Structures are given as structure tokens and as C-alpha cells.
mmCIF file of C-alpha atoms and ligand atoms in Angstrom:
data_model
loop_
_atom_site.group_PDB
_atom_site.id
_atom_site.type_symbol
_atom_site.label_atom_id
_atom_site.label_comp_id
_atom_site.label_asym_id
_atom_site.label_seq_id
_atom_site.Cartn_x
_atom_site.Cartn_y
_atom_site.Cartn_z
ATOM 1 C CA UNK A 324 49.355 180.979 103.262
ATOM 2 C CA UNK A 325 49.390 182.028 106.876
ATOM 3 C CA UNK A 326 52.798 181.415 108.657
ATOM 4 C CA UNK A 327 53.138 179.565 111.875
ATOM 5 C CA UNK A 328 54.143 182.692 113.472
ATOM 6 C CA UNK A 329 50.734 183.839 113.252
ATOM 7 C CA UNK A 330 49.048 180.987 114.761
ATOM 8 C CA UNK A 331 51.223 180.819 117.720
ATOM 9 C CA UNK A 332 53.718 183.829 117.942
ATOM 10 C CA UNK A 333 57.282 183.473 118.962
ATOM 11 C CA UNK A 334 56.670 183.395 122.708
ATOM 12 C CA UNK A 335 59.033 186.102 124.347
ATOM 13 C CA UNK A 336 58.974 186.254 128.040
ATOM 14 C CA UNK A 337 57.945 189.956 128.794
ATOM 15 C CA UNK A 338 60.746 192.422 130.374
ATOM 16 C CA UNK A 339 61.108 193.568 133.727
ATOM 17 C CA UNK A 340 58.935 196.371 132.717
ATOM 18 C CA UNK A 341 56.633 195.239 130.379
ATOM 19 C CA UNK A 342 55.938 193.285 133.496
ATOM 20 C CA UNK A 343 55.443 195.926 136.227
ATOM 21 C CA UNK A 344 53.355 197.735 133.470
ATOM 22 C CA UNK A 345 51.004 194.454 133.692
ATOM 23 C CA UNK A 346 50.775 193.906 136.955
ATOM 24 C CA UNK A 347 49.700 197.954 138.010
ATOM 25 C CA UNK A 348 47.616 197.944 134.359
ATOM 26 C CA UNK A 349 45.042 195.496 136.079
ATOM 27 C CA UNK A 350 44.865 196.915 139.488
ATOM 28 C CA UNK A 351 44.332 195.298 143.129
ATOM 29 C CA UNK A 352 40.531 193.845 141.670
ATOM 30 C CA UNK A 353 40.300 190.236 141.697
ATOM 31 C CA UNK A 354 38.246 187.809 142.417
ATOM 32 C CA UNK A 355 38.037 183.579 143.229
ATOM 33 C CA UNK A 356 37.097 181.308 140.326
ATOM 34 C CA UNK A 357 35.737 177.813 141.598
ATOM 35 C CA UNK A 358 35.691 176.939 137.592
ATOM 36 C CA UNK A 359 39.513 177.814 137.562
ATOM 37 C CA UNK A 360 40.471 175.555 141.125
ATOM 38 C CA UNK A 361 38.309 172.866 139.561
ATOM 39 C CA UNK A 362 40.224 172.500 136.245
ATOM 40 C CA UNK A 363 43.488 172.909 137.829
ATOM 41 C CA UNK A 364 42.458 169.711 140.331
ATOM 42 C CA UNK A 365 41.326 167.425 137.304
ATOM 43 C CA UNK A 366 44.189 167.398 135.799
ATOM 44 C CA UNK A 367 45.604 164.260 136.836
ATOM 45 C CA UNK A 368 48.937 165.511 137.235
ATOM 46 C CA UNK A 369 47.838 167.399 139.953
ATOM 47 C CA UNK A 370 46.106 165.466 142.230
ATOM 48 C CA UNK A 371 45.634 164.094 144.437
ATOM 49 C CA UNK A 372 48.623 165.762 146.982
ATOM 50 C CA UNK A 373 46.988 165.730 150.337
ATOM 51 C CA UNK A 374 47.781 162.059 149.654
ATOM 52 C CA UNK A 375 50.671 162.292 147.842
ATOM 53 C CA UNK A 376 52.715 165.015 148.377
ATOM 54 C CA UNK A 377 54.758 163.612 151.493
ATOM 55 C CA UNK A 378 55.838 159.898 151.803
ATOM 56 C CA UNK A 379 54.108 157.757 154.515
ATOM 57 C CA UNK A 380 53.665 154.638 155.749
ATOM 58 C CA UNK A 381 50.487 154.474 153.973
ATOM 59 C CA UNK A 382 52.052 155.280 150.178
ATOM 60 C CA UNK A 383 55.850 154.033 150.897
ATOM 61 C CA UNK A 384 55.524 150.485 152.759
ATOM 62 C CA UNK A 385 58.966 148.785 153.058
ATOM 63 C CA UNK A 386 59.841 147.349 149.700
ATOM 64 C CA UNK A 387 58.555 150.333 147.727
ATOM 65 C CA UNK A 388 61.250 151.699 145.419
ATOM 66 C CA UNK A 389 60.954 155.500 145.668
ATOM 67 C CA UNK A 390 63.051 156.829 142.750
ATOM 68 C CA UNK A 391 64.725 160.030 143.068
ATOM 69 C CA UNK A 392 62.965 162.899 141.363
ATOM 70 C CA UNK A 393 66.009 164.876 140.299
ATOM 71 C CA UNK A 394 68.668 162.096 139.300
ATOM 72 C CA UNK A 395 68.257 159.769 136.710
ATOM 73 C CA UNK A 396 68.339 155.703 137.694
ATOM 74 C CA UNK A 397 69.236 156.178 141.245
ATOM 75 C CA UNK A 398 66.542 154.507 144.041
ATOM 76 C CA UNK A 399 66.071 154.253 147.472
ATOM 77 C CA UNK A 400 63.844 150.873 148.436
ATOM 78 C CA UNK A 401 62.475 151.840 151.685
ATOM 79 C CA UNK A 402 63.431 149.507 154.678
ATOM 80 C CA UNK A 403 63.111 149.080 158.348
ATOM 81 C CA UNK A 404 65.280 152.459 158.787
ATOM 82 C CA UNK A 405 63.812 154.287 156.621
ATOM 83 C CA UNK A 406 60.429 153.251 157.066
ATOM 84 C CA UNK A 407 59.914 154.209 161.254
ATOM 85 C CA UNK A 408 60.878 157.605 159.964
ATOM 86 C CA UNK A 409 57.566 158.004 158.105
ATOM 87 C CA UNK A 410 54.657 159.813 159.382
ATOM 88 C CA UNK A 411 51.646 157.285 159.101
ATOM 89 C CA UNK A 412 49.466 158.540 157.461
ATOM 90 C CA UNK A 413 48.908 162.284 155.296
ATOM 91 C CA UNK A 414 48.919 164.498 158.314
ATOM 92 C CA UNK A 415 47.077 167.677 156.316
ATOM 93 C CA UNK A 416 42.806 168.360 156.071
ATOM 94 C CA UNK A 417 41.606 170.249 153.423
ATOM 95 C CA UNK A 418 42.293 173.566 154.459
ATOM 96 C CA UNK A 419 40.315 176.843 153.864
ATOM 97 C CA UNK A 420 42.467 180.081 152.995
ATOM 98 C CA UNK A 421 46.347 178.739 152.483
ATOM 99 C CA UNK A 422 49.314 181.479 152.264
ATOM 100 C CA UNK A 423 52.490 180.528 150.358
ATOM 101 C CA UNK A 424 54.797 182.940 151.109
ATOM 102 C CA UNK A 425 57.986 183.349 148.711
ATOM 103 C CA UNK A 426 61.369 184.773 149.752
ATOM 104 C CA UNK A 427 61.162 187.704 146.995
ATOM 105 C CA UNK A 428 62.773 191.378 147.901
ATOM 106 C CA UNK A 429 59.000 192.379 146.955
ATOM 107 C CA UNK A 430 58.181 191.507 150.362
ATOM 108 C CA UNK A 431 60.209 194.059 151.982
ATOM 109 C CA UNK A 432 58.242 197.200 153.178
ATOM 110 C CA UNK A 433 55.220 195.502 152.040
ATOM 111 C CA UNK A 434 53.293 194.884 155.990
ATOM 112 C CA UNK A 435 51.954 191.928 154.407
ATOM 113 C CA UNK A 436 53.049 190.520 157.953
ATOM 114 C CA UNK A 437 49.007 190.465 159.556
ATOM 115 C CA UNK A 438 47.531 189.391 155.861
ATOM 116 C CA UNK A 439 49.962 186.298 155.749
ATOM 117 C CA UNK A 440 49.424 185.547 159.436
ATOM 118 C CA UNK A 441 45.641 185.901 159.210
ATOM 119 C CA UNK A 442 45.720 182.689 156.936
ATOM 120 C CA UNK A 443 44.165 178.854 158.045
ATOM 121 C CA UNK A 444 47.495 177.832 156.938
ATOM 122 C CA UNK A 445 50.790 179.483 155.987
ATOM 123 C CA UNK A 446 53.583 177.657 154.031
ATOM 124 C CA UNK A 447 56.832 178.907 153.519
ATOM 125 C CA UNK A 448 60.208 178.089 152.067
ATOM 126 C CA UNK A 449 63.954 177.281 152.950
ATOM 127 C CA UNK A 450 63.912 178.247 156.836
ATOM 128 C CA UNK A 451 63.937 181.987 156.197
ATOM 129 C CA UNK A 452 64.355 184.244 158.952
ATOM 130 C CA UNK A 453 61.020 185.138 161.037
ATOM 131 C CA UNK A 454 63.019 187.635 163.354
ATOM 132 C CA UNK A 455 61.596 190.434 164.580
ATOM 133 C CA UNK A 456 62.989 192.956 162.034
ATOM 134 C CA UNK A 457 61.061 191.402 159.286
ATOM 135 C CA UNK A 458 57.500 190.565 161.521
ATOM 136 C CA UNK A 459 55.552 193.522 159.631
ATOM 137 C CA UNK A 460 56.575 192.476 156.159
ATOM 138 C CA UNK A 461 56.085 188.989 156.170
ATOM 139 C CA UNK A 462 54.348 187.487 159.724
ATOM 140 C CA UNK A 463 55.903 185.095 161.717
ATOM 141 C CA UNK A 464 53.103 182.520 161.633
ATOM 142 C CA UNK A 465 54.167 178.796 159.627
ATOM 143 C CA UNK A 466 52.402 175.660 159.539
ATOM 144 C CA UNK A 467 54.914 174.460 156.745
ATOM 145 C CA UNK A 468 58.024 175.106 155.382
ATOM 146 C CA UNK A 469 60.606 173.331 153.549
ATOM 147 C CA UNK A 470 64.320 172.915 154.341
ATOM 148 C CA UNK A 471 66.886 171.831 151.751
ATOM 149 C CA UNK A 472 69.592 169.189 152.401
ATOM 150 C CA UNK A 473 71.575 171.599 151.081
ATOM 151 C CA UNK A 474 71.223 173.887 153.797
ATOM 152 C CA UNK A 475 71.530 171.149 156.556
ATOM 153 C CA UNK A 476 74.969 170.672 155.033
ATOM 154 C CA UNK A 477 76.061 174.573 154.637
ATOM 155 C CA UNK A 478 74.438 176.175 157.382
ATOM 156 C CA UNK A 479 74.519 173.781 160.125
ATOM 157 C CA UNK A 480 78.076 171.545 158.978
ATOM 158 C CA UNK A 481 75.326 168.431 158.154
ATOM 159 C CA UNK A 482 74.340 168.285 161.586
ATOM 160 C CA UNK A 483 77.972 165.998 161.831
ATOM 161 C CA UNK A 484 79.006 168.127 164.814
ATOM 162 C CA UNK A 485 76.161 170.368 167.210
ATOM 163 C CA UNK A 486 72.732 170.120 166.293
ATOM 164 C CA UNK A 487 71.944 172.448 168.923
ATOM 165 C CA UNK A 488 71.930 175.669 166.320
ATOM 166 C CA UNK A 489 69.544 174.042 163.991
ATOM 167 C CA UNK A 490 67.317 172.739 167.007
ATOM 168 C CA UNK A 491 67.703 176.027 168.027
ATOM 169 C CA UNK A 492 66.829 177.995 164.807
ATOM 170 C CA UNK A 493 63.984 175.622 163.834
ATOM 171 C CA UNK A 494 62.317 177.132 167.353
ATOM 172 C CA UNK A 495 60.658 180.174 165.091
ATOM 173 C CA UNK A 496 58.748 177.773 163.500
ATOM 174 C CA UNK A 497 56.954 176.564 165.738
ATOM 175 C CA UNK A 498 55.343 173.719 165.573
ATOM 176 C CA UNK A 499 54.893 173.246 162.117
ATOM 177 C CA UNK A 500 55.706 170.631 159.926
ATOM 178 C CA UNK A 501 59.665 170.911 158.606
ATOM 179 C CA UNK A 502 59.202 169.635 154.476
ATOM 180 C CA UNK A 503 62.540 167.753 153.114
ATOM 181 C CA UNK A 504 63.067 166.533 149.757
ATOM 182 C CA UNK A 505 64.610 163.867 151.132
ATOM 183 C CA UNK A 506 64.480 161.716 147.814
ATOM 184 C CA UNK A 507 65.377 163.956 145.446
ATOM 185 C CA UNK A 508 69.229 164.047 144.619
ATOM 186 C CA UNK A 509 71.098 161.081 146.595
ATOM 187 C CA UNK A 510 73.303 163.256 148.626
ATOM 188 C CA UNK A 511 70.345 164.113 150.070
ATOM 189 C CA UNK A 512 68.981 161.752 152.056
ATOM 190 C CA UNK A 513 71.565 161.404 154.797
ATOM 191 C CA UNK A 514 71.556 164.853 155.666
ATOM 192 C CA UNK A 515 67.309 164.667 155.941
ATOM 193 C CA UNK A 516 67.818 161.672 158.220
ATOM 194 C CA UNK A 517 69.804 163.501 160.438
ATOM 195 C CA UNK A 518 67.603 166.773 160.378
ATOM 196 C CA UNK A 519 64.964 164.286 161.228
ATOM 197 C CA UNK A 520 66.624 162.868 164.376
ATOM 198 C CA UNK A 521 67.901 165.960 165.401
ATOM 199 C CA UNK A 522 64.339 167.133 165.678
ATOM 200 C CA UNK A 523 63.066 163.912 166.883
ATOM 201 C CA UNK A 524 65.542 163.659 169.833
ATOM 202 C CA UNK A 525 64.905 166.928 171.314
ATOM 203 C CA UNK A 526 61.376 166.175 171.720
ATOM 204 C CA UNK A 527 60.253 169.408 169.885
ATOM 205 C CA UNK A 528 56.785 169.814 168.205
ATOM 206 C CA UNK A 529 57.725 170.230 164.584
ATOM 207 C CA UNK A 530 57.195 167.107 162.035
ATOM 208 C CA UNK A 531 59.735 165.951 159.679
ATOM 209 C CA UNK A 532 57.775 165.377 156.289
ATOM 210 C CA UNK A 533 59.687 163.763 153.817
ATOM 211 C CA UNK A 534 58.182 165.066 150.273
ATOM 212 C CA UNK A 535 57.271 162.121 147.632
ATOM 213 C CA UNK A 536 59.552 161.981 144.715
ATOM 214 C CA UNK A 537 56.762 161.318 142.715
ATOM 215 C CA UNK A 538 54.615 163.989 143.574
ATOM 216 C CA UNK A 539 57.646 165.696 142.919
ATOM 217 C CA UNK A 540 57.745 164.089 139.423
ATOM 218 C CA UNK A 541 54.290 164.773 138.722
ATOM 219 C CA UNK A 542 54.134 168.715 139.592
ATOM 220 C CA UNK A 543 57.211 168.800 137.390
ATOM 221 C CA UNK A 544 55.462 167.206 134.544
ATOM 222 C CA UNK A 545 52.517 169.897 134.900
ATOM 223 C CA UNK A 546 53.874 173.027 134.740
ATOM 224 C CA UNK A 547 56.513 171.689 131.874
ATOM 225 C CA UNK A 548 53.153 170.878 129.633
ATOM 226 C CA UNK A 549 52.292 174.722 130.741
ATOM 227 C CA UNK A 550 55.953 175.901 129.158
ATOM 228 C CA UNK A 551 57.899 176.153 132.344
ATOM 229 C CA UNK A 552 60.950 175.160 131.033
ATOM 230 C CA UNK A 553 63.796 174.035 133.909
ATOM 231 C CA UNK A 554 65.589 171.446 135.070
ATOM 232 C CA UNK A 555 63.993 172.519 138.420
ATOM 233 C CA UNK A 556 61.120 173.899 139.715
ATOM 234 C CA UNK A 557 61.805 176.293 142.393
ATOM 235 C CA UNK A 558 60.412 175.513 145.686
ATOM 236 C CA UNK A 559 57.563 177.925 145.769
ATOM 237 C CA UNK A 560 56.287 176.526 142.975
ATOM 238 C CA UNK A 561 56.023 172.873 144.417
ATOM 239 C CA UNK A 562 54.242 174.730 147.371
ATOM 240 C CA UNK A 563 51.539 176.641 145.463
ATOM 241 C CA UNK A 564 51.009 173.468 143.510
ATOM 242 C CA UNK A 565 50.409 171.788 147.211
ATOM 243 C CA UNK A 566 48.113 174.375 148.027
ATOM 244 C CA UNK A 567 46.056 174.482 145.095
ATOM 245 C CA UNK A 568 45.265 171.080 145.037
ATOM 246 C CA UNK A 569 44.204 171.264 148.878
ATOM 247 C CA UNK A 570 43.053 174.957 149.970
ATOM 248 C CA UNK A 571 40.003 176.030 148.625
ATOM 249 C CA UNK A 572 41.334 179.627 148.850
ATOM 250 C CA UNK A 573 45.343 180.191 147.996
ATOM 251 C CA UNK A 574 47.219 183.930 148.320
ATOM 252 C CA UNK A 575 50.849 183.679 147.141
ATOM 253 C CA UNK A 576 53.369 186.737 148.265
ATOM 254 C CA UNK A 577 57.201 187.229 147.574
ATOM 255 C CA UNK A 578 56.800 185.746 144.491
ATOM 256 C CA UNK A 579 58.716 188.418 142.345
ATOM 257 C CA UNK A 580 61.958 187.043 140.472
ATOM 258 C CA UNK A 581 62.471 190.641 138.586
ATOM 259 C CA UNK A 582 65.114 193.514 139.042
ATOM 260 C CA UNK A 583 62.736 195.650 139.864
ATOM 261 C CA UNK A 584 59.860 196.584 142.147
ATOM 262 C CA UNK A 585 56.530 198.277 141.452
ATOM 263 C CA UNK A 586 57.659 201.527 141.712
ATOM 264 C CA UNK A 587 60.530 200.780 138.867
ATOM 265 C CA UNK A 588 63.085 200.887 141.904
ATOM 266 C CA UNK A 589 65.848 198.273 142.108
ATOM 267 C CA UNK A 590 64.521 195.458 144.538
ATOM 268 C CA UNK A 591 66.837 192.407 146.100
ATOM 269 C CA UNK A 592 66.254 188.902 145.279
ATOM 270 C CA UNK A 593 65.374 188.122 148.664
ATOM 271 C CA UNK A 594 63.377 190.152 151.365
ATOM 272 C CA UNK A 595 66.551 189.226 153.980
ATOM 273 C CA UNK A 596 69.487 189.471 151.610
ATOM 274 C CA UNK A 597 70.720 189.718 147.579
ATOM 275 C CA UNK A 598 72.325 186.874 147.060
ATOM 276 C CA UNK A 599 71.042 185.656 143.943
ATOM 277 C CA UNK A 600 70.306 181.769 142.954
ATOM 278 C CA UNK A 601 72.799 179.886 140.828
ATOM 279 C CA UNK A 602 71.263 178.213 137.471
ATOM 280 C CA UNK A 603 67.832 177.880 138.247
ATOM 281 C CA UNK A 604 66.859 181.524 138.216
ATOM 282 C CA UNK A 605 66.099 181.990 134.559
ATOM 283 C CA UNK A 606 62.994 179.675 135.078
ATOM 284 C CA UNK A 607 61.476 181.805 137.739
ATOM 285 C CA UNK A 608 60.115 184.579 135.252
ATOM 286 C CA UNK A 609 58.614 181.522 133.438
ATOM 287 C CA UNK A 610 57.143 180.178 136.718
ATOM 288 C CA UNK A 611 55.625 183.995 137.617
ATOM 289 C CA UNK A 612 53.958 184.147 134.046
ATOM 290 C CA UNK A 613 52.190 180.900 134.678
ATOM 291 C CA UNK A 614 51.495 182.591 138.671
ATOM 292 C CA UNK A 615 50.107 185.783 136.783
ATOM 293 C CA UNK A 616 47.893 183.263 134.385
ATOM 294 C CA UNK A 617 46.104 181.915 137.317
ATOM 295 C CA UNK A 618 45.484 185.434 139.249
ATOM 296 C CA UNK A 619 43.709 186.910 136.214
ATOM 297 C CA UNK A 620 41.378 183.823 135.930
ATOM 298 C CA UNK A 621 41.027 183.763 139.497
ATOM 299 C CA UNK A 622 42.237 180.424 140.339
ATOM 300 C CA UNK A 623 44.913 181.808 143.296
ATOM 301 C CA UNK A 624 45.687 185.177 143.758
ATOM 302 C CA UNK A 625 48.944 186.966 144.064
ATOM 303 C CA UNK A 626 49.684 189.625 145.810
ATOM 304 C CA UNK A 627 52.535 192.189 144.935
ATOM 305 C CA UNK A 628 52.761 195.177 146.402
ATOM 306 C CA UNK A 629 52.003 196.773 149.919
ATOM 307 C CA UNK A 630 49.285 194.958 151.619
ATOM 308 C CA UNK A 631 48.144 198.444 153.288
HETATM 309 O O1 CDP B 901 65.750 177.768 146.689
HETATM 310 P P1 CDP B 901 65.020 178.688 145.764
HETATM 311 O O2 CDP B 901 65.950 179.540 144.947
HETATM 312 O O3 CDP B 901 63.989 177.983 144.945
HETATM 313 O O4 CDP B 901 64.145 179.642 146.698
HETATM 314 P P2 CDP B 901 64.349 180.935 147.622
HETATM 315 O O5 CDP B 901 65.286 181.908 147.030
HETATM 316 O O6 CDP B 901 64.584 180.506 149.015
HETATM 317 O O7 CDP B 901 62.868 181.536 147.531
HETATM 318 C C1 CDP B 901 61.744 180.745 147.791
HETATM 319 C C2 CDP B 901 60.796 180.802 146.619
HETATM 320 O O8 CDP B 901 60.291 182.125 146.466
HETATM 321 C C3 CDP B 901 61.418 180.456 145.295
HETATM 322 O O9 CDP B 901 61.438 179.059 145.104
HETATM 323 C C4 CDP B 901 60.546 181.197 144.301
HETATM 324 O O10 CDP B 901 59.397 180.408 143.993
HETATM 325 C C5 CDP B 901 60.111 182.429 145.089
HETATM 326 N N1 CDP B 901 60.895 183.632 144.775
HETATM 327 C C6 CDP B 901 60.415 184.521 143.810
HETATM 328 O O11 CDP B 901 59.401 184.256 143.168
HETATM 329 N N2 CDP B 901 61.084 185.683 143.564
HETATM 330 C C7 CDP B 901 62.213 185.991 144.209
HETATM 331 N N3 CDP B 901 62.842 187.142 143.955
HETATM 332 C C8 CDP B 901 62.737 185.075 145.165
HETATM 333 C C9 CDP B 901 62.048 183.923 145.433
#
């Protein structure tokens, strides 16, 4: 009688190199699979986030209990306050050719800079630095990007004191939207409201988008039945979700959670710095595998590597 084992082998996430090995074994060829984008939408999971993915006055009226994504049995019933702090309606279109741009040490060297830029729509994650040092490597263009409470309260003192420094750093974005988890963990919230009035009262041209818990929830859900196994997703991942349910045409870059680079070269974590992430990390090989499973059958493609 055939064992288990060789039905479904002991799944062992590949190493470092095993990894690099894959990714320069199959080469810069790719191409789009409509069949691919189409299965990923009908999962119902999935879809439908151009409706779903922020909280609005459409989808959260006041009385709606919105319950908070990454805490168990905690809710926030939207009121009056809360409420006027909602954009009306979804705010995004479909969108053509959509760049999610990670915060990998990958990115470094890479002039991806023009290639990310060139994109209908570029989305990007925790405020990273667009200064001018790093404008060949990874563009300075954004039409979204999302901002932890977290680093409302560590970077900027939770906006209890000046605001001016986070009005001020929020300027190389733009006028794109700013992407909060607002409803996520409870301590939270407060700092998003005050990011959101700190924007708001100095009249610049950036949206606060608060993201739906439930969307949230529901991305969360998807990639666990796909055997991405963490508490959290990381951030990128709730992007490229966003933008495969809405672009018809999605590029990922800095998406590269291993020690080393293509060249078998030690890399950093992050394309401005090495600090590396607390207890989440281990799930970001996971998430890459399931990234990697969607380049080869064509559904998104990601690019590693120098973009020259
Ligand atoms: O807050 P978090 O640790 O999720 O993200 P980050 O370090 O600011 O990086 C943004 C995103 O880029 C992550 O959520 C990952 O999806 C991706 N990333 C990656 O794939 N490889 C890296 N070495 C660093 C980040």
C-alpha cells in the first residue's frame, strides 16, 4: 500500500538557494494568462475589492459593526465620527497595468525605477523613502500606499505633538491615496484618525482610505486555503491581492524575503535599511512561493532582478 507521503510529499519550503536556482532556471520569459486572472477573481474570497477593499459610506453606513480583522471579539460600530471620515464611495476604476512594489533589498541596484513608474498605477507599502538616492531603483511615482498605525505612533510620536513632519513626509507621495488599517488591532484606530485629520487639515491632495476589516478577513482566508500559514499576512501581500482582483495586468518588485540575492551575494531585508521584521517574517518565504506559483502560470508577474 502506497503511503501518504507519496500522494502528497512532506511539503518543505525550498532554501535560499534552491530558490535562486529556480528563479534564474526559468529565465526572464513569461507571459499573461487571462485563464489564470480569471480563476483567481472567481474565487469568492477574492472578490470583489474595488468594492470592498476600503470602507465607505456606501459598505459601512452608521450602525454597521466593522469587526477588527486581527483581534478576536473586539468591534467598532461606526457612528457620526467615524462615519464623515469615510470616502463615499470606492474611489478606484479598473485599472490597466498595476505595480506593487515591495520594500525587499532585491530592489537595490536593480533601475527598476522607469519600469515601476511607467505603470497606470503604482502601489506601495509602509511610507518608504522615495528620495532621490533611491529614484533609479525603485521610481518615485505612487498612487497608493499604506501606512501602519504603528508607524504614526513610532515615527511621528502619534501625531500627539507636531504633525508638521508627517504632513511634511507624506509630500513624496503625492497625491495618492494614504491606505490605513484602521480596523485591524484596536490601538489602531486612534492613531488613523489622527493621520486622517492631520492630512485633512492641511488641505493636501492625498486621501485617507481606511482598509475594510473584512476584506482584510477574506484575503486572509485565501491565501491560508493556499498554505500560507501566519498569523499575518504581510502588507504586500494584501496589495497584490488588491491588484489582482482589479488590474488586468499586475508586475510585483521587491518582493524577495531571502538572505540572498541572485548573484548568491548577501542582500538586506529592505532596499533602504536591514532591519529585519519581528515574528511575521517566517511567513514571507511562504507568501513568495505562492508569488512564484502565479508568475509561472502567468497570472502576475514578478520581477527579480535588474530591470536593464
Ligand atoms: O510591514 P511588513 O514587514 O509587512 O513590510 P515591509 O518590510 O515594509 O515590506 C513591504 C512588503 O514587501 C512586505 O509586506 C513583503 O510583502 C515585501 N517584502 C519582501 O517580499 N521581501 C523583503 N525582503 C521585504 C519586504
Amino acid at each position: 500500500v502506497l503511503g501518504w507521503f507519496y500522494v502528497f510529499p512532506a511539503y518543505r519550503l525550498p532554501s535560499d538557494k534552491e530558490i535562486v536556482e529556480e528563479v534564474l532556471g526559468l529565465g526572464e520569459a513569461w507571459k499573461k494568462n487571462q485563464t489564470g486572472i480569471d480563476l483567481y477573481r472567481s474565487v469568492p474570497e477574492c472578490c470583489n475589492p474595488r468594492w470592498m477593499f476600503a470602507v465607505t459610506k456606501e459598505n459601512a453606513p452608521i450602525g454597521k459593526v466593522l469587526w477588527y480583522d486581527g483581534e478576536y471579539y473586539y468591534s467598532h460600530t461606526v457612528n457620526n465620527e467615524t462615519y464623515s471620515v469615510f470616502v463615499q464611495t470606492t474611489p478606484l476604476k479598473p485599472l490597466k497595468k498595476c505595480a506593487v512594489v515591495g520594500n525587499g533589498g532585491i530592489l537595490r541596484h536593480s533601475k527598476c525605477g522607469r519600469d515601476i513608474d511607467q505603470a497606470d498605477f503604482v502601489m506601495r507599502c509602509n511610507l518608504p523613502p522615495l528620495t532621490k538616492e533611491y529614484l533609479e531603483d525603485v521610481g518615485n511615482k505612487t498612487h497608493l500606499v499604506t501606512a501602519n498605525p504603528s508607524i504614526i505612533e513610532k515615527r511621528f510620536q502619534g501625531l500627539l505633538w507636531s504633525r508638521k513632519a508627517f504632513v511634511d513626509y507624506l509630500k513624496a507621495y503625492g497625491s495618492s491615496f494614504i491606505y490605513m488599517p484602521a480596523f485591524s488591532m484596536k490601538p489602531g484606530t486612534d492613531p488613523s484618525l489622527r493621520a486622517y485629520y492631520a492630512v485633512t487639515d492641511s488641505h493636501s491632495n492625498l486621501t485617507m482610505l481606511f482598509a475594510n476589516p473584512d476584506f482584510l478577513r477574506n484575503v486572509g482566508k485565501f491565501w491560508k486555503a493556499r498554505g500560507v500559514h501566519a498569523k499575518r499576512l504581510s502588507t504586500g501581500l494584501f496589495l497584490v491581492s488588491l491588484a489582482l482582483g482589479m488590474c488586468d495586468e499586475v508586475t510585483v518588485y521587491g518582493f524577495w524575503p531571502f538572505s540572498i540575492g541572485l548573484d548568491g551575494q548577501p542582500i538586506s531585508h529592505h532596499y533602504y535599511d536591514n532591519i529585519l521584521p519581528g515574528k511575521w517574517f517566517h511567513a514571507m518565504p511562504e507568501e513568495f512561493v505562492q508569488l512564484w506559483h502565479l508568475h509561472k502560470s502567468g497570472t502576475l508577474r514578478v520581477k527579480v532582478g535588474s530591470c536593464q
